[in-house]
mmCIF file of C-alpha atoms in Angstrom:
data_model
loop_
_atom_site.group_PDB
_atom_site.id
_atom_site.type_symbol
_atom_site.label_atom_id
_atom_site.label_comp_id
_atom_site.label_asym_id
_atom_site.label_seq_id
_atom_site.Cartn_x
_atom_site.Cartn_y
_atom_site.Cartn_z
ATOM 1 C CA UNK A 1 22.176 -2.415 -18.172
ATOM 2 C CA UNK A 2 21.513 -5.831 -16.767
ATOM 3 C CA UNK A 3 24.029 -5.783 -13.668
ATOM 4 C CA UNK A 4 22.704 -6.857 -10.349
ATOM 5 C CA UNK A 5 22.249 -3.852 -7.869
ATOM 6 C CA UNK A 6 25.056 -3.650 -5.413
ATOM 7 C CA UNK A 7 24.448 -3.462 -1.621
ATOM 8 C CA UNK A 8 25.220 0.174 -0.979
ATOM 9 C CA UNK A 9 24.875 3.590 -2.598
ATOM 10 C CA UNK A 10 28.471 4.256 -3.090
ATOM 11 C CA UNK A 11 28.811 0.801 -4.904
ATOM 12 C CA UNK A 12 25.883 1.625 -7.016
ATOM 13 C CA UNK A 13 27.607 5.038 -7.937
ATOM 14 C CA UNK A 14 30.869 3.264 -8.847
ATOM 15 C CA UNK A 15 28.991 0.652 -10.890
ATOM 16 C CA UNK A 16 27.344 3.600 -13.020
ATOM 17 C CA UNK A 17 30.742 5.011 -13.510
ATOM 18 C CA UNK A 18 32.054 1.734 -14.870
ATOM 19 C CA UNK A 19 29.324 1.538 -17.637
ATOM 20 C CA UNK A 20 31.047 4.176 -19.747
ATOM 21 C CA UNK A 21 31.892 2.934 -23.280
ATOM 22 C CA UNK A 22 35.721 3.443 -23.904
ATOM 23 C CA UNK A 23 35.053 4.289 -27.486
ATOM 24 C CA UNK A 24 32.359 6.991 -26.535
ATOM 25 C CA UNK A 25 34.246 8.580 -23.514
ATOM 26 C CA UNK A 26 33.102 9.158 -19.846
ATOM 27 C CA UNK A 27 29.868 10.924 -20.924
ATOM 28 C CA UNK A 28 28.534 7.463 -22.173
ATOM 29 C CA UNK A 29 28.356 6.103 -18.542
ATOM 30 C CA UNK A 30 24.881 5.827 -16.898
ATOM 31 C CA UNK A 31 24.343 8.894 -14.780
ATOM 32 C CA UNK A 32 23.049 7.588 -11.290
ATOM 33 C CA UNK A 33 21.119 10.759 -10.882
ATOM 34 C CA UNK A 34 19.300 9.747 -14.135
ATOM 35 C CA UNK A 35 18.999 6.144 -13.134
ATOM 36 C CA UNK A 36 17.716 7.172 -9.600
ATOM 37 C CA UNK A 37 18.641 5.958 -6.080
ATOM 38 C CA UNK A 38 15.090 4.756 -5.048
ATOM 39 C CA UNK A 39 15.861 1.358 -3.246
ATOM 40 C CA UNK A 40 18.915 2.861 -1.504
ATOM 41 C CA UNK A 41 16.859 5.856 -0.130
ATOM 42 C CA UNK A 42 14.358 3.456 1.212
ATOM 43 C CA UNK A 43 17.001 1.408 2.930
ATOM 44 C CA UNK A 44 18.899 4.364 4.373
ATOM 45 C CA UNK A 45 15.514 5.950 5.766
ATOM 46 C CA UNK A 46 14.682 2.631 7.223
ATOM 47 C CA UNK A 47 17.947 2.496 8.989
ATOM 48 C CA UNK A 48 17.373 5.937 10.394
ATOM 49 C CA UNK A 49 13.913 4.908 11.464
ATOM 50 C CA UNK A 50 15.302 1.857 13.289
ATOM 51 C CA UNK A 51 17.755 3.962 15.291
ATOM 52 C CA UNK A 52 14.818 6.440 16.075
ATOM 53 C CA UNK A 53 12.570 3.516 17.229
ATOM 54 C CA UNK A 54 15.561 2.453 19.448
ATOM 55 C CA UNK A 55 15.622 5.994 20.967
ATOM 56 C CA UNK A 56 11.757 5.657 21.526
ATOM 57 C CA UNK A 57 12.108 2.233 23.187
ATOM 58 C CA UNK A 58 14.758 3.541 25.488
ATOM 59 C CA UNK A 59 12.845 6.752 26.548
ATOM 60 C CA UNK A 60 9.018 6.589 25.596
ATOM 61 C CA UNK A 61 8.334 9.896 27.155
ATOM 62 C CA UNK A 62 10.907 11.641 24.931
ATOM 63 C CA UNK A 63 8.640 13.686 22.560
ATOM 64 C CA UNK A 64 11.686 14.523 20.208
ATOM 65 C CA UNK A 65 12.391 10.887 19.704
ATOM 66 C CA UNK A 66 8.554 10.039 18.939
ATOM 67 C CA UNK A 67 8.588 13.054 16.362
ATOM 68 C CA UNK A 68 11.664 11.799 14.828
ATOM 69 C CA UNK A 69 10.072 8.412 14.411
ATOM 70 C CA UNK A 70 7.094 9.931 12.663
ATOM 71 C CA UNK A 71 9.216 12.146 10.277
ATOM 72 C CA UNK A 72 11.495 9.317 9.311
ATOM 73 C CA UNK A 73 8.751 6.853 8.738
ATOM 74 C CA UNK A 74 6.898 9.431 6.601
ATOM 75 C CA UNK A 75 9.921 9.949 4.323
ATOM 76 C CA UNK A 76 10.620 6.270 4.201
ATOM 77 C CA UNK A 77 7.071 5.334 3.302
ATOM 78 C CA UNK A 78 6.824 8.085 0.595
ATOM 79 C CA UNK A 79 9.705 6.332 -1.361
ATOM 80 C CA UNK A 80 8.392 2.854 -0.440
ATOM 81 C CA UNK A 81 5.084 3.696 -2.219
ATOM 82 C CA UNK A 82 6.942 5.324 -5.035
ATOM 83 C CA UNK A 83 8.668 1.914 -5.740
ATOM 84 C CA UNK A 84 5.295 0.062 -5.959
ATOM 85 C CA UNK A 85 4.406 2.309 -9.051
ATOM 86 C CA UNK A 86 6.001 0.485 -11.776
ATOM 87 C CA UNK A 87 7.006 3.516 -13.762
ATOM 88 C CA UNK A 88 9.372 4.604 -10.991
ATOM 89 C CA UNK A 89 11.549 1.476 -11.822
ATOM 90 C CA UNK A 90 12.184 1.841 -15.363
ATOM 91 C CA UNK A 91 13.932 3.875 -18.100
ATOM 92 C CA UNK A 92 10.460 3.896 -19.743
ATOM 93 C CA UNK A 93 9.260 6.085 -16.805
ATOM 94 C CA UNK A 94 7.088 8.433 -18.936
ATOM 95 C CA UNK A 95 6.601 6.485 -22.303
ATOM 96 C CA UNK A 96 8.630 4.064 -24.065
ATOM 97 C CA UNK A 97 12.297 5.376 -24.344
ATOM 98 C CA UNK A 98 14.136 5.549 -27.552
ATOM 99 C CA UNK A 99 17.867 5.343 -26.631
ATOM 100 C CA UNK A 100 18.194 6.520 -22.951
ATOM 101 C CA UNK A 101 15.472 8.999 -22.555
ATOM 102 C CA UNK A 102 11.700 8.650 -22.070
ATOM 103 C CA UNK A 103 9.594 10.935 -24.367
ATOM 104 C CA UNK A 104 7.388 12.287 -21.608
ATOM 105 C CA UNK A 105 3.892 11.117 -23.005
ATOM 106 C CA UNK A 106 2.112 11.767 -19.784
ATOM 107 C CA UNK A 107 1.538 8.161 -18.700
ATOM 108 C CA UNK A 108 3.466 8.634 -15.654
ATOM 109 C CA UNK A 109 1.299 11.389 -14.227
ATOM 110 C CA UNK A 110 -1.840 9.417 -15.120
ATOM 111 C CA UNK A 111 -0.377 6.380 -13.378
ATOM 112 C CA UNK A 112 0.349 8.481 -10.238
ATOM 113 C CA UNK A 113 -3.246 9.771 -10.219
ATOM 114 C CA UNK A 114 -4.932 6.378 -10.782
ATOM 115 C CA UNK A 115 -5.115 5.209 -7.153
ATOM 116 C CA UNK A 116 -6.894 8.446 -6.152
ATOM 117 C CA UNK A 117 -9.634 7.718 -8.613
ATOM 118 C CA UNK A 118 -10.088 4.088 -7.720
ATOM 119 C CA UNK A 119 -12.840 3.101 -5.346
ATOM 120 C CA UNK A 120 -11.178 1.524 -2.536
ATOM 121 C CA UNK A 121 -13.770 0.350 0.024
ATOM 122 C CA UNK A 122 -13.258 0.162 3.787
ATOM 123 C CA UNK A 123 -12.867 -3.622 3.793
ATOM 124 C CA UNK A 124 -10.109 -3.509 1.221
ATOM 125 C CA UNK A 125 -7.238 -5.873 2.722
ATOM 126 C CA UNK A 126 -4.484 -3.265 2.856
ATOM 127 C CA UNK A 127 -2.141 -5.280 4.987
ATOM 128 C CA UNK A 128 -3.333 -8.738 4.270
ATOM 129 C CA UNK A 129 -0.483 -11.169 4.602
ATOM 130 C CA UNK A 130 2.165 -8.647 5.692
ATOM 131 C CA UNK A 131 5.620 -10.351 5.513
ATOM 132 C CA UNK A 132 8.286 -10.015 7.999
ATOM 133 C CA UNK A 133 11.586 -8.932 6.511
ATOM 134 C CA UNK A 134 14.607 -11.029 7.699
ATOM 135 C CA UNK A 135 16.836 -9.063 5.388
ATOM 136 C CA UNK A 136 15.822 -5.566 4.663
ATOM 137 C CA UNK A 137 18.160 -5.198 1.671
ATOM 138 C CA UNK A 138 16.998 -8.430 -0.031
ATOM 139 C CA UNK A 139 13.276 -7.489 0.832
ATOM 140 C CA UNK A 140 13.576 -4.158 -0.783
ATOM 141 C CA UNK A 141 15.453 -5.391 -3.706
ATOM 142 C CA UNK A 142 12.764 -8.167 -4.340
ATOM 143 C CA UNK A 143 9.987 -5.631 -4.078
ATOM 144 C CA UNK A 144 11.731 -3.393 -6.646
ATOM 145 C CA UNK A 145 11.914 -6.495 -9.031
ATOM 146 C CA UNK A 146 8.186 -7.260 -8.488
ATOM 147 C CA UNK A 147 7.215 -3.735 -9.421
ATOM 148 C CA UNK A 148 9.586 -3.594 -12.431
ATOM 149 C CA UNK A 149 7.933 -6.819 -13.515
ATOM 150 C CA UNK A 150 4.611 -4.843 -13.984
ATOM 151 C CA UNK A 151 6.041 -2.291 -16.360
ATOM 152 C CA UNK A 152 4.898 -4.280 -19.445
ATOM 153 C CA UNK A 153 1.393 -4.590 -17.964
ATOM 154 C CA UNK A 154 1.226 -0.831 -17.601
ATOM 155 C CA UNK A 155 1.883 -0.285 -21.223
ATOM 156 C CA UNK A 156 -0.721 -2.910 -22.040
ATOM 157 C CA UNK A 157 -3.430 -0.972 -20.104
ATOM 158 C CA UNK A 158 -2.221 2.471 -21.269
ATOM 159 C CA UNK A 159 -5.178 3.321 -23.169
ATOM 160 C CA UNK A 160 -7.369 2.500 -20.300
ATOM 161 C CA UNK A 161 -5.652 4.839 -17.845
ATOM 162 C CA UNK A 162 -7.677 8.012 -17.662
ATOM 163 C CA UNK A 163 -6.125 11.428 -18.001
ATOM 164 C CA UNK A 164 -5.292 13.315 -14.773
ATOM 165 C CA UNK A 165 -8.224 15.504 -15.125
ATOM 166 C CA UNK A 166 -10.682 12.840 -15.980
ATOM 167 C CA UNK A 167 -12.693 10.277 -13.775
ATOM 168 C CA UNK A 168 -11.562 6.603 -13.830
ATOM 169 C CA UNK A 169 -13.484 4.399 -15.992
ATOM 170 C CA UNK A 170 -15.165 1.185 -14.906
ATOM 171 C CA UNK A 171 -12.849 -1.184 -16.730
ATOM 172 C CA UNK A 172 -12.558 -4.270 -14.552
ATOM 173 C CA UNK A 173 -8.919 -4.986 -15.632
ATOM 174 C CA UNK A 174 -7.736 -1.408 -14.837
ATOM 175 C CA UNK A 175 -9.556 -1.628 -11.484
ATOM 176 C CA UNK A 176 -7.883 -4.938 -10.793
ATOM 177 C CA UNK A 177 -4.510 -3.470 -11.706
ATOM 178 C CA UNK A 178 -5.043 -0.425 -9.440
ATOM 179 C CA UNK A 179 -6.159 -2.490 -6.394
ATOM 180 C CA UNK A 180 -3.103 -4.810 -6.962
ATOM 181 C CA UNK A 181 -0.803 -1.931 -6.712
ATOM 182 C CA UNK A 182 -2.507 -0.497 -3.677
ATOM 183 C CA UNK A 183 -2.294 -3.749 -1.996
ATOM 184 C CA UNK A 184 1.408 -4.079 -2.704
ATOM 185 C CA UNK A 185 2.061 -0.455 -1.541
ATOM 186 C CA UNK A 186 0.261 -1.245 1.736
ATOM 187 C CA UNK A 187 1.969 -4.516 2.364
ATOM 188 C CA UNK A 188 5.423 -3.180 1.550
ATOM 189 C CA UNK A 189 4.885 -0.182 3.719
ATOM 190 C CA UNK A 190 3.624 -2.227 6.705
ATOM 191 C CA UNK A 191 6.331 -4.719 6.342
ATOM 192 C CA UNK A 192 9.165 -1.885 6.298
ATOM 193 C CA UNK A 193 7.524 -0.473 9.518
ATOM 194 C CA UNK A 194 7.469 -3.818 11.102
ATOM 195 C CA UNK A 195 11.013 -4.745 10.144
ATOM 196 C CA UNK A 196 12.471 -1.529 11.383
ATOM 197 C CA UNK A 197 10.665 -1.920 14.667
ATOM 198 C CA UNK A 198 11.739 -5.412 15.265
ATOM 199 C CA UNK A 199 15.300 -4.620 14.322
ATOM 200 C CA UNK A 200 15.327 -1.678 16.749
ATOM 201 C CA UNK A 201 14.957 -4.253 19.619
ATOM 202 C CA UNK A 202 18.287 -6.117 18.578
ATOM 203 C CA UNK A 203 20.953 -3.551 19.552
ATOM 204 C CA UNK A 204 21.757 -0.866 22.110
ATOM 205 C CA UNK A 205 22.691 2.669 21.560
ATOM 206 C CA UNK A 206 25.900 4.001 22.702
ATOM 207 C CA UNK A 207 25.607 5.784 26.160
ATOM 208 C CA UNK A 208 26.187 9.197 24.491
ATOM 209 C CA UNK A 209 23.160 8.723 22.281
ATOM 210 C CA UNK A 210 20.828 6.729 24.618
ATOM 211 C CA UNK A 211 18.231 9.573 24.646
ATOM 212 C CA UNK A 212 17.625 12.579 22.527
ATOM 213 C CA UNK A 213 16.406 14.282 25.729
ATOM 214 C CA UNK A 214 19.953 14.214 27.018
ATOM 215 C CA UNK A 215 21.566 16.046 24.219
#
């Protein structure tokens, strides 16, 4: 409801609880499980990945640490690419909401399916201009804001987006939009990996956790 996102998940939950209208009772508050935890999930998995990268640096032969890196990276990147789909950032996630609920028009599923129908050639610049995050929280929040800014555009091209079972059309505006989102997803994902890897070289694990092979 216009408030800035706090730094952590617990602070965010408290902010949601504080949105209750005293005239309407506690049920009028924003439910954080309805609003979602997407940026916090990305940040938390990035932190886990950073620690796993540190374990891998300390003991590259430790297969358990390597597998942990792969699993944590996969989960983080799933959420990261969710964030670059604009409808994951809005109350209008499946059609324009009236009040607090989206009417479930099917636009969300069509958007989710769009990239798979877009002809992306091998020379597509997936990671062109990958930024180096200096502050992971600010970086994730900035990407969230950039994706959210595209919500209006999604509804402008709504009629062009093919149904889930249909092939994509040849409209150049739709293709441009899809390729822009694909590039954003690739850059964001690559930047998170680079950021976690670089951050993993800035600290040492405590001796009792220096290697997963020792546990």
